[in-house]
mmCIF file of C-alpha atoms in Angstrom:
data_model
loop_
_atom_site.group_PDB
_atom_site.id
_atom_site.type_symbol
_atom_site.label_atom_id
_atom_site.label_comp_id
_atom_site.label_asym_id
_atom_site.label_seq_id
_atom_site.Cartn_x
_atom_site.Cartn_y
_atom_site.Cartn_z
ATOM 1 C CA UNK A 21 -9.041 1.146 6.227
ATOM 2 C CA UNK A 22 -7.287 0.178 9.397
ATOM 3 C CA UNK A 23 -3.610 0.900 9.963
ATOM 4 C CA UNK A 24 -0.990 0.566 12.675
ATOM 5 C CA UNK A 25 2.057 2.679 13.429
ATOM 6 C CA UNK A 26 4.911 1.584 15.614
ATOM 7 C CA UNK A 27 7.032 4.725 15.762
ATOM 8 C CA UNK A 28 10.126 3.103 17.249
ATOM 9 C CA UNK A 29 12.142 0.791 15.016
ATOM 10 C CA UNK A 30 14.574 -0.083 17.798
ATOM 11 C CA UNK A 31 14.411 0.241 21.575
ATOM 12 C CA UNK A 32 17.350 -0.440 23.857
ATOM 13 C CA UNK A 33 16.898 -1.005 27.575
ATOM 14 C CA UNK A 34 18.985 -2.370 30.399
ATOM 15 C CA UNK A 35 18.006 -5.597 32.051
ATOM 16 C CA UNK A 36 15.736 -4.866 34.997
ATOM 17 C CA UNK A 37 14.555 -1.551 33.592
ATOM 18 C CA UNK A 38 10.958 -0.857 32.693
ATOM 19 C CA UNK A 39 9.746 -0.986 29.116
ATOM 20 C CA UNK A 40 7.111 0.727 27.040
ATOM 21 C CA UNK A 41 6.614 0.029 23.343
ATOM 22 C CA UNK A 42 4.357 2.393 21.470
ATOM 23 C CA UNK A 43 1.549 1.504 19.107
ATOM 24 C CA UNK A 44 -0.916 3.851 17.442
ATOM 25 C CA UNK A 45 -3.768 2.651 15.312
ATOM 26 C CA UNK A 46 -6.244 4.102 12.886
ATOM 27 C CA UNK A 47 -9.726 2.666 12.763
ATOM 28 C CA UNK A 48 -13.174 4.216 12.890
ATOM 29 C CA UNK A 49 -14.866 1.933 15.363
ATOM 30 C CA UNK A 50 -13.717 -0.002 18.409
ATOM 31 C CA UNK A 51 -10.762 -2.018 17.246
ATOM 32 C CA UNK A 52 -9.488 -5.428 18.149
ATOM 33 C CA UNK A 53 -5.869 -4.939 19.233
ATOM 34 C CA UNK A 54 -3.024 -7.392 19.555
ATOM 35 C CA UNK A 55 0.610 -7.586 20.512
ATOM 36 C CA UNK A 56 2.763 -10.373 19.126
ATOM 37 C CA UNK A 57 6.371 -11.243 19.888
ATOM 38 C CA UNK A 58 8.828 -12.842 17.484
ATOM 39 C CA UNK A 59 11.969 -14.366 18.933
ATOM 40 C CA UNK A 60 14.903 -14.863 16.563
ATOM 41 C CA UNK A 61 14.211 -17.658 14.119
ATOM 42 C CA UNK A 62 10.686 -18.156 15.376
ATOM 43 C CA UNK A 63 7.165 -17.364 14.286
ATOM 44 C CA UNK A 64 4.998 -14.730 15.896
ATOM 45 C CA UNK A 65 3.465 -15.566 19.261
ATOM 46 C CA UNK A 66 0.465 -13.802 20.745
ATOM 47 C CA UNK A 67 1.331 -11.831 23.896
ATOM 48 C CA UNK A 68 -2.061 -10.319 24.603
ATOM 49 C CA UNK A 69 -5.191 -8.981 22.960
ATOM 50 C CA UNK A 70 -7.947 -6.473 23.590
ATOM 51 C CA UNK A 71 -11.467 -6.985 22.308
ATOM 52 C CA UNK A 72 -13.617 -5.124 24.824
ATOM 53 C CA UNK A 73 -14.050 -4.457 28.530
ATOM 54 C CA UNK A 74 -11.201 -3.528 30.833
ATOM 55 C CA UNK A 75 -8.782 -1.306 28.944
ATOM 56 C CA UNK A 76 -5.759 -2.686 30.819
ATOM 57 C CA UNK A 77 -4.963 -6.105 29.456
ATOM 58 C CA UNK A 78 -2.639 -8.626 31.015
ATOM 59 C CA UNK A 79 -0.675 -10.988 28.831
ATOM 60 C CA UNK A 80 1.906 -13.698 29.045
ATOM 61 C CA UNK A 81 5.488 -13.254 30.216
ATOM 62 C CA UNK A 82 4.552 -10.366 32.529
ATOM 63 C CA UNK A 83 3.481 -7.982 29.769
ATOM 64 C CA UNK A 84 0.483 -5.687 29.862
ATOM 65 C CA UNK A 85 -1.024 -3.167 27.488
ATOM 66 C CA UNK A 86 -3.453 -0.326 27.889
ATOM 67 C CA UNK A 87 -6.050 0.696 25.344
ATOM 68 C CA UNK A 88 -6.523 4.471 25.231
ATOM 69 C CA UNK A 89 -9.276 5.389 22.834
ATOM 70 C CA UNK A 90 -8.647 9.137 23.122
ATOM 71 C CA UNK A 91 -5.061 8.678 21.996
ATOM 72 C CA UNK A 92 -5.697 5.787 19.560
ATOM 73 C CA UNK A 93 -2.947 3.942 21.326
ATOM 74 C CA UNK A 94 -2.278 0.473 22.653
ATOM 75 C CA UNK A 95 1.144 0.639 24.286
ATOM 76 C CA UNK A 96 2.875 -2.439 25.629
ATOM 77 C CA UNK A 97 4.563 -2.318 29.025
ATOM 78 C CA UNK A 98 6.644 -4.458 31.292
ATOM 79 C CA UNK A 99 7.920 -3.303 34.700
ATOM 80 C CA UNK A 100 11.212 -5.190 34.611
ATOM 81 C CA UNK A 101 12.782 -6.486 31.434
ATOM 82 C CA UNK A 102 14.693 -9.769 31.264
ATOM 83 C CA UNK A 103 17.425 -10.551 28.752
ATOM 84 C CA UNK A 104 15.133 -13.199 27.247
ATOM 85 C CA UNK A 105 12.674 -10.457 26.242
ATOM 86 C CA UNK A 106 15.001 -9.371 23.447
ATOM 87 C CA UNK A 107 12.891 -9.912 20.333
ATOM 88 C CA UNK A 108 10.782 -8.207 17.694
ATOM 89 C CA UNK A 109 7.403 -6.938 18.854
ATOM 90 C CA UNK A 110 4.453 -6.408 16.544
ATOM 91 C CA UNK A 111 1.278 -4.516 17.207
ATOM 92 C CA UNK A 112 -1.781 -5.422 15.124
ATOM 93 C CA UNK A 113 -5.305 -4.085 14.709
ATOM 94 C CA UNK A 114 -8.400 -5.921 13.541
ATOM 95 C CA UNK A 115 -11.910 -4.707 13.005
ATOM 96 C CA UNK A 116 -13.889 -7.608 14.337
ATOM 97 C CA UNK A 117 -15.924 -7.686 11.172
ATOM 98 C CA UNK A 118 -12.778 -8.545 9.258
ATOM 99 C CA UNK A 119 -10.751 -11.572 10.139
ATOM 100 C CA UNK A 120 -7.575 -10.034 8.858
ATOM 101 C CA UNK A 121 -5.537 -7.989 11.316
ATOM 102 C CA UNK A 122 -3.171 -5.362 10.013
ATOM 103 C CA UNK A 123 0.339 -5.594 11.446
ATOM 104 C CA UNK A 124 2.737 -2.789 12.251
ATOM 105 C CA UNK A 125 6.335 -2.815 11.038
ATOM 106 C CA UNK A 126 7.577 -4.029 14.394
ATOM 107 C CA UNK A 127 9.887 -2.732 17.116
ATOM 108 C CA UNK A 128 13.142 -4.492 17.824
ATOM 109 C CA UNK A 129 13.916 -4.703 21.538
ATOM 110 C CA UNK A 130 17.554 -4.892 22.565
ATOM 111 C CA UNK A 131 18.337 -5.719 26.191
ATOM 112 C CA UNK A 132 21.695 -4.772 27.672
ATOM 113 C CA UNK A 133 23.036 -6.727 30.644
ATOM 114 C CA UNK B 3 -2.110 -29.360 19.973
ATOM 115 C CA UNK B 4 0.996 -29.297 17.776
ATOM 116 C CA UNK B 5 0.387 -25.790 16.511
ATOM 117 C CA UNK B 6 0.867 -24.711 12.939
ATOM 118 C CA UNK B 7 3.410 -26.897 11.171
ATOM 119 C CA UNK B 8 5.505 -25.704 8.264
ATOM 120 C CA UNK B 9 7.980 -27.531 6.100
ATOM 121 C CA UNK B 10 10.706 -27.269 5.181
ATOM 122 C CA UNK B 11 12.200 -24.936 7.804
ATOM 123 C CA UNK B 12 14.972 -23.914 5.434
ATOM 124 C CA UNK B 13 15.141 -24.063 1.668
ATOM 125 C CA UNK B 14 18.048 -23.092 -0.524
ATOM 126 C CA UNK B 15 17.503 -23.231 -4.248
ATOM 127 C CA UNK B 16 18.818 -21.779 -7.448
ATOM 128 C CA UNK B 17 17.131 -19.160 -9.524
ATOM 129 C CA UNK B 18 14.604 -20.646 -11.912
ATOM 130 C CA UNK B 19 13.789 -23.654 -9.786
ATOM 131 C CA UNK B 20 10.346 -24.442 -8.454
ATOM 132 C CA UNK B 21 9.845 -24.090 -4.719
ATOM 133 C CA UNK B 22 6.973 -25.560 -2.717
ATOM 134 C CA UNK B 23 6.296 -24.556 0.856
ATOM 135 C CA UNK B 24 3.911 -26.576 2.993
ATOM 136 C CA UNK B 25 1.641 -25.797 5.894
ATOM 137 C CA UNK B 26 -0.580 -27.766 8.237
ATOM 138 C CA UNK B 27 -2.919 -25.473 10.187
ATOM 139 C CA UNK B 28 -4.269 -26.069 13.661
ATOM 140 C CA UNK B 29 -7.068 -28.611 13.549
ATOM 141 C CA UNK B 30 -10.486 -26.960 13.520
ATOM 142 C CA UNK B 31 -9.292 -23.575 12.303
ATOM 143 C CA UNK B 32 -11.232 -22.147 9.387
ATOM 144 C CA UNK B 33 -8.779 -19.521 8.198
ATOM 145 C CA UNK B 34 -5.309 -19.975 6.791
ATOM 146 C CA UNK B 35 -2.903 -17.190 5.909
ATOM 147 C CA UNK B 36 0.387 -17.000 4.057
ATOM 148 C CA UNK B 37 2.761 -14.151 4.923
ATOM 149 C CA UNK B 38 6.158 -13.094 3.686
ATOM 150 C CA UNK B 39 8.637 -11.296 5.916
ATOM 151 C CA UNK B 40 11.622 -9.297 4.705
ATOM 152 C CA UNK B 41 13.724 -6.586 6.248
ATOM 153 C CA UNK B 42 12.696 -4.126 3.574
ATOM 154 C CA UNK B 43 8.949 -4.699 3.520
ATOM 155 C CA UNK B 44 8.190 -6.189 6.908
ATOM 156 C CA UNK B 45 5.334 -8.681 7.245
ATOM 157 C CA UNK B 46 3.191 -8.899 4.112
ATOM 158 C CA UNK B 47 -0.024 -10.851 3.755
ATOM 159 C CA UNK B 48 0.121 -12.805 0.511
ATOM 160 C CA UNK B 49 -3.156 -14.742 0.499
ATOM 161 C CA UNK B 50 -5.709 -16.168 2.849
ATOM 162 C CA UNK B 51 -8.236 -18.985 2.722
ATOM 163 C CA UNK B 52 -11.541 -19.530 4.467
ATOM 164 C CA UNK B 53 -12.838 -23.083 4.582
ATOM 165 C CA UNK B 54 -10.233 -24.054 1.964
ATOM 166 C CA UNK B 55 -11.396 -21.373 -0.480
ATOM 167 C CA UNK B 56 -9.028 -18.545 -1.447
ATOM 168 C CA UNK B 57 -10.631 -15.279 -0.390
ATOM 169 C CA UNK B 58 -8.068 -12.617 -1.128
ATOM 170 C CA UNK B 59 -4.888 -13.102 -3.111
ATOM 171 C CA UNK B 60 -4.226 -9.448 -3.791
ATOM 172 C CA UNK B 61 -0.967 -9.671 -1.875
ATOM 173 C CA UNK B 62 0.516 -12.308 -4.137
ATOM 174 C CA UNK B 63 3.334 -10.441 -5.837
ATOM 175 C CA UNK B 64 3.288 -12.066 -9.262
ATOM 176 C CA UNK B 65 1.888 -14.909 -11.297
ATOM 177 C CA UNK B 66 4.943 -16.881 -10.320
ATOM 178 C CA UNK B 67 3.308 -17.324 -6.925
ATOM 179 C CA UNK B 68 0.404 -19.689 -6.403
ATOM 180 C CA UNK B 69 -1.272 -21.186 -3.347
ATOM 181 C CA UNK B 70 -3.638 -24.064 -2.845
ATOM 182 C CA UNK B 71 -5.560 -25.584 -0.008
ATOM 183 C CA UNK B 72 -6.855 -28.983 -1.152
ATOM 184 C CA UNK B 73 -8.271 -29.814 2.291
ATOM 185 C CA UNK B 74 -8.669 -28.374 5.768
ATOM 186 C CA UNK B 75 -5.369 -29.738 6.996
ATOM 187 C CA UNK B 76 -2.966 -28.823 4.233
ATOM 188 C CA UNK B 77 -1.878 -25.863 2.140
ATOM 189 C CA UNK B 78 0.969 -25.158 -0.248
ATOM 190 C CA UNK B 79 2.624 -22.016 -1.527
ATOM 191 C CA UNK B 80 4.467 -22.509 -4.776
ATOM 192 C CA UNK B 81 6.938 -20.235 -6.521
ATOM 193 C CA UNK B 82 7.754 -21.084 -10.124
ATOM 194 C CA UNK B 83 10.224 -19.977 -11.324
ATOM 195 C CA UNK B 84 11.958 -18.661 -8.228
ATOM 196 C CA UNK B 85 14.087 -15.498 -8.269
ATOM 197 C CA UNK B 86 16.661 -14.123 -5.804
ATOM 198 C CA UNK B 87 14.245 -11.379 -4.741
ATOM 199 C CA UNK B 88 11.899 -14.082 -3.432
ATOM 200 C CA UNK B 89 14.369 -14.768 -0.634
ATOM 201 C CA UNK B 90 12.463 -14.201 2.589
ATOM 202 C CA UNK B 91 10.881 -15.970 5.525
ATOM 203 C CA UNK B 92 7.447 -17.302 4.674
ATOM 204 C CA UNK B 93 4.966 -17.808 7.479
ATOM 205 C CA UNK B 94 1.757 -19.721 7.573
ATOM 206 C CA UNK B 95 -0.847 -18.812 10.187
ATOM 207 C CA UNK B 96 -4.295 -20.080 11.042
ATOM 208 C CA UNK B 97 -7.214 -18.778 13.031
ATOM 209 C CA UNK B 98 -10.415 -20.240 14.357
ATOM 210 C CA UNK B 99 -14.035 -19.250 14.397
ATOM 211 C CA UNK B 100 -16.245 -17.220 16.631
ATOM 212 C CA UNK B 101 -14.845 -14.972 19.296
ATOM 213 C CA UNK B 102 -11.211 -15.669 18.577
ATOM 214 C CA UNK B 103 -11.333 -15.447 14.823
ATOM 215 C CA UNK B 104 -8.979 -12.479 14.725
ATOM 216 C CA UNK B 105 -6.292 -14.239 16.766
ATOM 217 C CA UNK B 106 -3.754 -15.775 14.437
ATOM 218 C CA UNK B 107 -1.424 -18.611 15.338
ATOM 219 C CA UNK B 108 1.806 -18.632 13.392
ATOM 220 C CA UNK B 109 4.026 -21.447 12.295
ATOM 221 C CA UNK B 110 7.813 -21.270 12.723
ATOM 222 C CA UNK B 111 8.322 -20.140 9.153
ATOM 223 C CA UNK B 112 10.299 -21.327 6.145
ATOM 224 C CA UNK B 113 13.476 -19.405 5.400
ATOM 225 C CA UNK B 114 13.869 -19.378 1.623
ATOM 226 C CA UNK B 115 17.137 -18.474 -0.050
ATOM 227 C CA UNK B 116 17.216 -18.240 -3.828
ATOM 228 C CA UNK B 117 20.734 -18.070 -5.256
#
């Protein structure tokens, strides 16, 4: 069975600082990987996804993520955080053969001015 | 495209009352999902449909919960009778076919409060 671990429940950064949110997955084959963002009072919005090909994926809002098979990781990065990035971030893994991704517990990003 | 539409956005009810949550998926999407989100348990998949047929309802917590999808453009999640522990945000999501089947599009959610 597939699973996702987001080891950080909360992350606090200063505005303008760089950001990295961690995601580790468990799946036997090549996974489908996703990052979603949930702003307060909103539903989840897809930031980016990896299905195959280039392991560095660019997403919306200046985010990127890198798939590292050897580390079973798909960490999300942003070079300079804006106050509007404060939100909950969810990593998810799908198997391709299943249409049901498994979501992590989420990481809450707090941005200090 | 209007995205996934959910109604109501907020629902406050008293214990024992029936609650019905509604969802309109994105046109052309074959899959529809109902999730529940709480602080304690995070995001939980309750049930999902493929081509209007329920495929897996193993996440539905109790018989008090039921879901239907009478056509491709409408689904309901019903709780009867409701209990305070059902208080949560309920999300509906849909996904398409082919290459992007795994990508889910979420509605804004219904915040349910059971007093």
